[in-house]
mmCIF file of C-alpha atoms in Angstrom:
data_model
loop_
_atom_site.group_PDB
_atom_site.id
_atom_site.type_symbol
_atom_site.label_atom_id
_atom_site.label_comp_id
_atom_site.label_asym_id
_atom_site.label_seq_id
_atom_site.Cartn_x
_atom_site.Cartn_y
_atom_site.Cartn_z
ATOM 1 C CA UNK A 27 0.000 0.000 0.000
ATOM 2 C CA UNK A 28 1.274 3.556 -0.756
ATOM 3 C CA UNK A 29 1.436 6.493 1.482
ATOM 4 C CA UNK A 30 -2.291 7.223 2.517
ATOM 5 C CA UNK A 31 -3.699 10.641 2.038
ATOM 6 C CA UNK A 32 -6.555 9.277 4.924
ATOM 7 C CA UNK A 33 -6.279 11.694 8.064
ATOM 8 C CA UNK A 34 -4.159 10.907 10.585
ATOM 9 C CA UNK A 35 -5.099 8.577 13.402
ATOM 10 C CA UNK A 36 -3.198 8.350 16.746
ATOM 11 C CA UNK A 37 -0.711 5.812 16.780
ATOM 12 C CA UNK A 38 -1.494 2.863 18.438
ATOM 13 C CA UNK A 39 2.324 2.021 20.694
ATOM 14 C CA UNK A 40 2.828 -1.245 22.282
ATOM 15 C CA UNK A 41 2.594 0.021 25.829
ATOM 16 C CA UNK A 42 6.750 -2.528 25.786
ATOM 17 C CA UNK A 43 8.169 0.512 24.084
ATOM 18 C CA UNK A 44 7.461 3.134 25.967
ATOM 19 C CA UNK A 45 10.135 3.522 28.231
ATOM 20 C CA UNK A 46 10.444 6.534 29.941
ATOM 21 C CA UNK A 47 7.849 9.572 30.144
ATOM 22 C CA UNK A 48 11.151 12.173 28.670
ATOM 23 C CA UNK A 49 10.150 9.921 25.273
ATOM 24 C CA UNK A 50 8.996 12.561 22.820
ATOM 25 C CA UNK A 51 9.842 10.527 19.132
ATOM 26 C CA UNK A 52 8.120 8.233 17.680
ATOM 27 C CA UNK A 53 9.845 6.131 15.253
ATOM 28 C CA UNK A 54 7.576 5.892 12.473
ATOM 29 C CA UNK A 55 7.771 2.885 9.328
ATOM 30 C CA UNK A 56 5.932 3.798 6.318
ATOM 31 C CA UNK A 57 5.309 1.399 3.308
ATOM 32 C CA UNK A 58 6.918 0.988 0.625
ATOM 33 C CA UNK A 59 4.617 -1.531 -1.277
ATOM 34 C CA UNK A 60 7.895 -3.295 -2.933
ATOM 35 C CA UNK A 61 9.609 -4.367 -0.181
ATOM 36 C CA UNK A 62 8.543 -8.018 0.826
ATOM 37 C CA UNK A 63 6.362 -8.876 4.226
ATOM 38 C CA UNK A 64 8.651 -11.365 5.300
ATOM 39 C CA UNK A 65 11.368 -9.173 5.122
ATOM 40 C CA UNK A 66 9.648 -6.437 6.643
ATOM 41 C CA UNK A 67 8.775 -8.737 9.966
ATOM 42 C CA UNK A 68 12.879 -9.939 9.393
ATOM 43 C CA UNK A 69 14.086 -6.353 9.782
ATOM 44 C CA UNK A 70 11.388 -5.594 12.774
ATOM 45 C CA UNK A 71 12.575 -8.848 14.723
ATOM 46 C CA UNK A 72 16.682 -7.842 13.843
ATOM 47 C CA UNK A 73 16.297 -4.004 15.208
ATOM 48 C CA UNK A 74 14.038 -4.044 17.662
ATOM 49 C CA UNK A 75 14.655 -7.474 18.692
ATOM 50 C CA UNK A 76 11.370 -8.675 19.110
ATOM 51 C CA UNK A 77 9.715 -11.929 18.380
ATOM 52 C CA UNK A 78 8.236 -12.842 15.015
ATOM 53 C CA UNK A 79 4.487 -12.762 16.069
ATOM 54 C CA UNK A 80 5.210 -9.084 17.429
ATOM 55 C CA UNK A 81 6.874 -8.376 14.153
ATOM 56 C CA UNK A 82 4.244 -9.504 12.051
ATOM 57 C CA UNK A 83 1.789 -7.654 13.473
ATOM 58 C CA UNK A 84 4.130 -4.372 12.706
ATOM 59 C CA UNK A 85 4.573 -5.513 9.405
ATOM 60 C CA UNK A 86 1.136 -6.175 8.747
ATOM 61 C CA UNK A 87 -0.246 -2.713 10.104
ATOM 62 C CA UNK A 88 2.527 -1.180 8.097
ATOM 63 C CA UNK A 89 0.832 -3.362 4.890
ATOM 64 C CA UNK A 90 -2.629 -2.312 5.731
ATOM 65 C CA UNK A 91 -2.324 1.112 6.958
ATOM 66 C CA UNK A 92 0.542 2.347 5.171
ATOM 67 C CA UNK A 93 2.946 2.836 8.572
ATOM 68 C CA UNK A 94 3.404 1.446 12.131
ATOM 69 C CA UNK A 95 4.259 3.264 14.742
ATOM 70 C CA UNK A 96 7.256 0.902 15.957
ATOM 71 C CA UNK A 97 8.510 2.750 18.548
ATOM 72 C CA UNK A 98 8.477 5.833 20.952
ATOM 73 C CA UNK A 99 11.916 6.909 22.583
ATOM 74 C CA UNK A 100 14.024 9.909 23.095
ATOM 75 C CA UNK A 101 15.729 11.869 20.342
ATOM 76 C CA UNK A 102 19.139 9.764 20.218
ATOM 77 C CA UNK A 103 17.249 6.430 20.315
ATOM 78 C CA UNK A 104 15.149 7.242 17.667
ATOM 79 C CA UNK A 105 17.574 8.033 15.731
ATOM 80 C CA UNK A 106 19.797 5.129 16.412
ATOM 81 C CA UNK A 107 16.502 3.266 15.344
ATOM 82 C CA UNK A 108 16.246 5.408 12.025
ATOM 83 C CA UNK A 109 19.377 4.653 10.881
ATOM 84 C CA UNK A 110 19.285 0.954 11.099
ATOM 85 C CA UNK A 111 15.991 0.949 9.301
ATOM 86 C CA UNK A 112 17.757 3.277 6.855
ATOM 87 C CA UNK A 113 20.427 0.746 6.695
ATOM 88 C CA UNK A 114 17.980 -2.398 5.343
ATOM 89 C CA UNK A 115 16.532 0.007 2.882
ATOM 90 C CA UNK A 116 13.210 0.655 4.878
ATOM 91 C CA UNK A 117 11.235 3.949 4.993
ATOM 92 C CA UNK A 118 11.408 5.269 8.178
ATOM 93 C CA UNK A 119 11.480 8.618 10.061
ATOM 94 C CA UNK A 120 11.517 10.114 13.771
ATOM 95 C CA UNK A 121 8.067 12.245 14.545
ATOM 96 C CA UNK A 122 8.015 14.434 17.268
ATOM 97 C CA UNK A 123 5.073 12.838 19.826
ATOM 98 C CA UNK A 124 2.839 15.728 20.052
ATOM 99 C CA UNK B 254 19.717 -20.908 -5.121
ATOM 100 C CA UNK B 255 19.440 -23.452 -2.653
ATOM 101 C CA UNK B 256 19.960 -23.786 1.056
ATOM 102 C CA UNK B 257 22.302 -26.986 1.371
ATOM 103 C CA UNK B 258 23.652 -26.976 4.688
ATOM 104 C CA UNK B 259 22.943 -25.403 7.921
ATOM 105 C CA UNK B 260 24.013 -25.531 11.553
ATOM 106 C CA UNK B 261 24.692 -22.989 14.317
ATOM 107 C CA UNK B 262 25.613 -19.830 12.125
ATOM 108 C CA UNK B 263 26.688 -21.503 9.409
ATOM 109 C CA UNK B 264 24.589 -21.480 6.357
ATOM 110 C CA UNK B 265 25.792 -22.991 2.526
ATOM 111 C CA UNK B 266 24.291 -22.510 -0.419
ATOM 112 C CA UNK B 267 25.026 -23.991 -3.624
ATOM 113 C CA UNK B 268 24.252 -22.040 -6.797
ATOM 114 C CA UNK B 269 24.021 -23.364 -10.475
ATOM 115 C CA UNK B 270 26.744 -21.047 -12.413
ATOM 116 C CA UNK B 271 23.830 -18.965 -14.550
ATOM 117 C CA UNK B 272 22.809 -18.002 -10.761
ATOM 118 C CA UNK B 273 26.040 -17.277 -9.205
ATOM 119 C CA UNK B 274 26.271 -15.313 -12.260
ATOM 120 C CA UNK B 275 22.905 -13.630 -11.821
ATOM 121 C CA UNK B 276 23.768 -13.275 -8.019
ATOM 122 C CA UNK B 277 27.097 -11.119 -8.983
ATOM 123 C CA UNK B 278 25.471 -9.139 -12.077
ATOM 124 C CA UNK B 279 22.600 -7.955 -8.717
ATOM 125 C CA UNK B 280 25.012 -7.487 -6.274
ATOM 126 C CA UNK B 281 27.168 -5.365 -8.884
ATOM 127 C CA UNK B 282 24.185 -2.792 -8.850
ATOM 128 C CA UNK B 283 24.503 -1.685 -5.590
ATOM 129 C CA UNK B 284 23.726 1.005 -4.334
ATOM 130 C CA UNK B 285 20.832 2.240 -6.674
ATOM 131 C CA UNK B 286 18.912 4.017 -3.567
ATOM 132 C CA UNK B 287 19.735 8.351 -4.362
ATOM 133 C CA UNK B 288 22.068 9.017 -1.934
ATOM 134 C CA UNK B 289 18.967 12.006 -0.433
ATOM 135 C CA UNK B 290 16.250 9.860 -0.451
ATOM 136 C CA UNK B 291 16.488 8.930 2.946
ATOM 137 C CA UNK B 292 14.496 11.525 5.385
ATOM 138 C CA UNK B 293 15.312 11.627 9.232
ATOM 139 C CA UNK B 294 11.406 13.064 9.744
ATOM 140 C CA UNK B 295 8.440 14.817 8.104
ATOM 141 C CA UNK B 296 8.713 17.058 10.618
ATOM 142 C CA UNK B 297 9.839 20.613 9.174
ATOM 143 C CA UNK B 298 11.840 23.766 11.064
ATOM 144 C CA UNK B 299 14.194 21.882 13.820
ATOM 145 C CA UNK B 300 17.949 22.852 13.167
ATOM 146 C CA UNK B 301 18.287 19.977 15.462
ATOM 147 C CA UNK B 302 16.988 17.755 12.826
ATOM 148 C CA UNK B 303 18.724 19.894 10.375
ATOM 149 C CA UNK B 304 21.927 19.150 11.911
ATOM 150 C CA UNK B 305 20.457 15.120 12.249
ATOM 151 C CA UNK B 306 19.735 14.647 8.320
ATOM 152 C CA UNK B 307 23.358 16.105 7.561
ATOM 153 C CA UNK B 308 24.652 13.116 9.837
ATOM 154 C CA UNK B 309 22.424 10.882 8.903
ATOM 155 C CA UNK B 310 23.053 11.470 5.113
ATOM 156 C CA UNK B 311 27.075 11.193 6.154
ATOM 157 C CA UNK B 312 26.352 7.694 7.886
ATOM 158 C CA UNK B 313 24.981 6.617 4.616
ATOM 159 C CA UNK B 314 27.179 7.688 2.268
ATOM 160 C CA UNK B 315 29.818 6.441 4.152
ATOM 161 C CA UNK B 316 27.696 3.231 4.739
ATOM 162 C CA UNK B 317 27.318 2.991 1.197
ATOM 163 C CA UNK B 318 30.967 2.760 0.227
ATOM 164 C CA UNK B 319 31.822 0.752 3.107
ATOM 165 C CA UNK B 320 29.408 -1.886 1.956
ATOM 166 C CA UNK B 321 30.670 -1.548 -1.284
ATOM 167 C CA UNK B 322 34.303 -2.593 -0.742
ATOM 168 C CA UNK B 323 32.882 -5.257 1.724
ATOM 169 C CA UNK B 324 30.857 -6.522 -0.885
ATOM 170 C CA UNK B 325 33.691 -6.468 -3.602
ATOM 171 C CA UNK B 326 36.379 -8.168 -0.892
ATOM 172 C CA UNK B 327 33.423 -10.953 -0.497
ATOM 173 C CA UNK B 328 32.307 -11.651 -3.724
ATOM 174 C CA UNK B 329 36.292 -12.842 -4.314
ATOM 175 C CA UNK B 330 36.860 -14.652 -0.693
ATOM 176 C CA UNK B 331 37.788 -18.061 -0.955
ATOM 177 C CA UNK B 332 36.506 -19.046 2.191
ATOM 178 C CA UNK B 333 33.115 -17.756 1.514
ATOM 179 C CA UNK B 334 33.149 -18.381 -2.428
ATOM 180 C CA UNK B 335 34.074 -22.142 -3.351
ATOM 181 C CA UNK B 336 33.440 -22.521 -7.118
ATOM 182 C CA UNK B 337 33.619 -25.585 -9.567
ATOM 183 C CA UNK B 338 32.890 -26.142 -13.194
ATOM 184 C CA UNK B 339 29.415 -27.168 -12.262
ATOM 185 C CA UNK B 340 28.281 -24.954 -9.454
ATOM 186 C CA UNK B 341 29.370 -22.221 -6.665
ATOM 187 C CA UNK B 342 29.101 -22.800 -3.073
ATOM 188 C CA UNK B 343 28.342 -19.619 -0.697
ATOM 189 C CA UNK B 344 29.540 -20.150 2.709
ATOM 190 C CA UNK B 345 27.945 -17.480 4.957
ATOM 191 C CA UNK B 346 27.355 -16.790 8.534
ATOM 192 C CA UNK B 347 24.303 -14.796 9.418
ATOM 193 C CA UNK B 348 25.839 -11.644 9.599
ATOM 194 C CA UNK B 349 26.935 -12.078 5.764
ATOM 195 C CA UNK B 350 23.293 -13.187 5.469
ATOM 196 C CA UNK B 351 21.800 -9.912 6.961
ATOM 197 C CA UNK B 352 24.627 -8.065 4.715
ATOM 198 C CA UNK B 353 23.237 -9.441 1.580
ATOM 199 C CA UNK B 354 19.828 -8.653 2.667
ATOM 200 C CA UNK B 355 20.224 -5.208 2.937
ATOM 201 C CA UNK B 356 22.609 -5.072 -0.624
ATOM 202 C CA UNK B 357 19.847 -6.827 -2.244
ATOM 203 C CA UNK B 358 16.971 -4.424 -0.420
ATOM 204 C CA UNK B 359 18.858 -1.691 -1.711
ATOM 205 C CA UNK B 360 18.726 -2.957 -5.330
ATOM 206 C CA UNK B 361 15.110 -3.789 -5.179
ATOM 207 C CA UNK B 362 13.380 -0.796 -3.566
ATOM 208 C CA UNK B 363 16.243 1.561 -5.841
ATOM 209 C CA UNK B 364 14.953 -0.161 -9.344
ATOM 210 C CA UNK B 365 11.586 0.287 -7.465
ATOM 211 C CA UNK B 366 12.245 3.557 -7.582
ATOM 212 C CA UNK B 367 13.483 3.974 -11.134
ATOM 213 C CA UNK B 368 10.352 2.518 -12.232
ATOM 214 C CA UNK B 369 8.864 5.986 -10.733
ATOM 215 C CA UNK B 370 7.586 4.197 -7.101
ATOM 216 C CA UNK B 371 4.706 2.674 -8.294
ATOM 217 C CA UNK B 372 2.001 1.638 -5.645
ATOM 218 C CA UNK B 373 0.047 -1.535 -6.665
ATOM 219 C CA UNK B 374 -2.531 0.903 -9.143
ATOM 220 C CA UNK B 375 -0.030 2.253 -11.125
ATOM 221 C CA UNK B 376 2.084 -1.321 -11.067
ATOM 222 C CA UNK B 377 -0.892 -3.034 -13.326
ATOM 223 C CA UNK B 378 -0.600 -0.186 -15.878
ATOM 224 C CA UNK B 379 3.113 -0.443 -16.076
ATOM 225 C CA UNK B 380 4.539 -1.568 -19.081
ATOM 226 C CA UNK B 381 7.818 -3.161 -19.550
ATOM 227 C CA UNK B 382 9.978 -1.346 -22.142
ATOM 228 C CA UNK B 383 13.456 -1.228 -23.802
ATOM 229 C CA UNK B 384 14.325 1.380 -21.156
ATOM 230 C CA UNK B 385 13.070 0.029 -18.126
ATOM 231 C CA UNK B 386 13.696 -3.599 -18.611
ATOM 232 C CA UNK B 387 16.831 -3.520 -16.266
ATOM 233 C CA UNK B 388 14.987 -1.941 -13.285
ATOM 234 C CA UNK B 389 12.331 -4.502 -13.498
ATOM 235 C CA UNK B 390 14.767 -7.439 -13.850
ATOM 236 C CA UNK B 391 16.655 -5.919 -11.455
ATOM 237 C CA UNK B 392 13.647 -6.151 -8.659
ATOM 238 C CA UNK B 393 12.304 -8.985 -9.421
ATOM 239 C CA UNK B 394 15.748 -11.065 -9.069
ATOM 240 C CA UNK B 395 17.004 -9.233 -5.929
ATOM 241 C CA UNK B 396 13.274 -10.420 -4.221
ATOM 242 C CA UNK B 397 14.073 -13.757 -5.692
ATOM 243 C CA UNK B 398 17.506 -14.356 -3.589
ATOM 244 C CA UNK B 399 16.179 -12.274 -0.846
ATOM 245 C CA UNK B 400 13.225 -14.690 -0.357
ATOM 246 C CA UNK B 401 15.686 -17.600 -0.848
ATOM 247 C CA UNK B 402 17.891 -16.088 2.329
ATOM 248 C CA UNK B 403 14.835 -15.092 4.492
ATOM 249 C CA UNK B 404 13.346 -18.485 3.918
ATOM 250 C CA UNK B 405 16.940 -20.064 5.187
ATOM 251 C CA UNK B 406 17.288 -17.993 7.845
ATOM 252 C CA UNK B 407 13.880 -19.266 8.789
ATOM 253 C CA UNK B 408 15.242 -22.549 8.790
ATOM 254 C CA UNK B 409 18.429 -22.127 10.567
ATOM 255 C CA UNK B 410 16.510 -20.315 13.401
ATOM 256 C CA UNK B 411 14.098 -23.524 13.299
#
């Protein structure tokens, strides 16, 4: 699915992620409709380090809804987590959580 | 492409010689992603984002020709390249694996690109044409090996 021009909805965090109440980015994964599900979930489970099931559901909200909101951290963090999604060739960025 | 051995993080893959050469002529198109497509955020008017994308694009470029020489100095390693008159064997652990998944992501989302992006609409109503054969060759056999490594990492992972 490509980027959605569908008003914004909140993003829905796993509650896991949120780590400390100074987190003010969310790291945001947007779809790129050529880049392959199981691949997607591959790259979830090797940055984040979470299980496959956890992944897939990422990976399948990213599918559906054209991003996931995959994490929400302060500014360093999220951009440690940008740049390894950068790395596998993923479209991510860091929103401020407003 | 096949998966013919696997243990711990050892994985070996055996390759018929029109696929290792397939498997080179991909790999040789790296990097095809524009070295500014990558955006830190949507966000707009934060110098301290400013100042982010400038080191984020620097991490990439230099990423990019890192990976580069890696993937030069590994396509011609004898202990990760064993080839005979009738087939190549790759000999990878899975950090070569996750290197070759991101070369290979590169190529496919970057000939996505060339293509001009297309979401699944616009894919039906694209045609294939003198000039844009490559890019969809290009994508469709860097998803083809990708799917081959995912599917053994699955396997070696159990």
């Amino acid at each position: 699915m490509s980027e959605s021009a569908e008003p914004l909805v909140l993003p829905v965090v796993d509650s896991a992620t949120k780590t400390t109440h100074e987190s003010s980015w969310l790291v945001v994964c947007w779809d790129d409709p050529v880049n392959l599900m199981d691949y997607v979930t591959h790259v979830f489970q090797a940055v984040f380090g979470w299980d496959r099931q956890r992944a897939e559901q990422h990976m399948m909200q990213v599918h559906k809804q054209g991003k996931s909101v995959l994490a929400r951290e302060g500014f360093e963090k999220a951009e440690h987590y940008v740049h390894q999604l950068h790395r596998y060739a993923l479209s991510a960025t860091m929103e401020r959580d407003e | 492409m096949k998966l013919v051995k696997h243990g711990g993080a050892r994985l070996v893959f055996q390759l018929t010689p029109r696929e290792q050469q397939l498997f080179v002529e991909v790999l040789g198109l790296y990097p095809l992603i524009p070295a500014d497509a990558r955006k830190l955020t949507r966000h707009v008017g934060s110098l301290q984002l400013d100042e982010s994308q400038q080191l984020l694009d620097d991490a990439l470029a230099e990423g990019r020709e890192a990976t580069r020489k890696q993937l030069a100095k590994f396509l011609t390693d004898p202990e990760r390249v064993h080839t005979t008159k009738s087939y190549t064997r790759l000999i990878l652990g899975t950090a070569e694996v996750e290197f070759l998944l991101q070369v290979l992501n590169d190529v496919r989302v970057g000939s996505w690109m060339k293509l001009g992006s297309p979401d699944y609409d616009a894919e039906k109503a694209l045609q294939v044409t003198e000039g844009n054969a490559v890019h969809f060759w290009a994508r469709e056999m860097a998803g083809a090996f990708q799917s081959v490594l995912l599917a053994a990492m699955n396997v070696n992972q159990g």
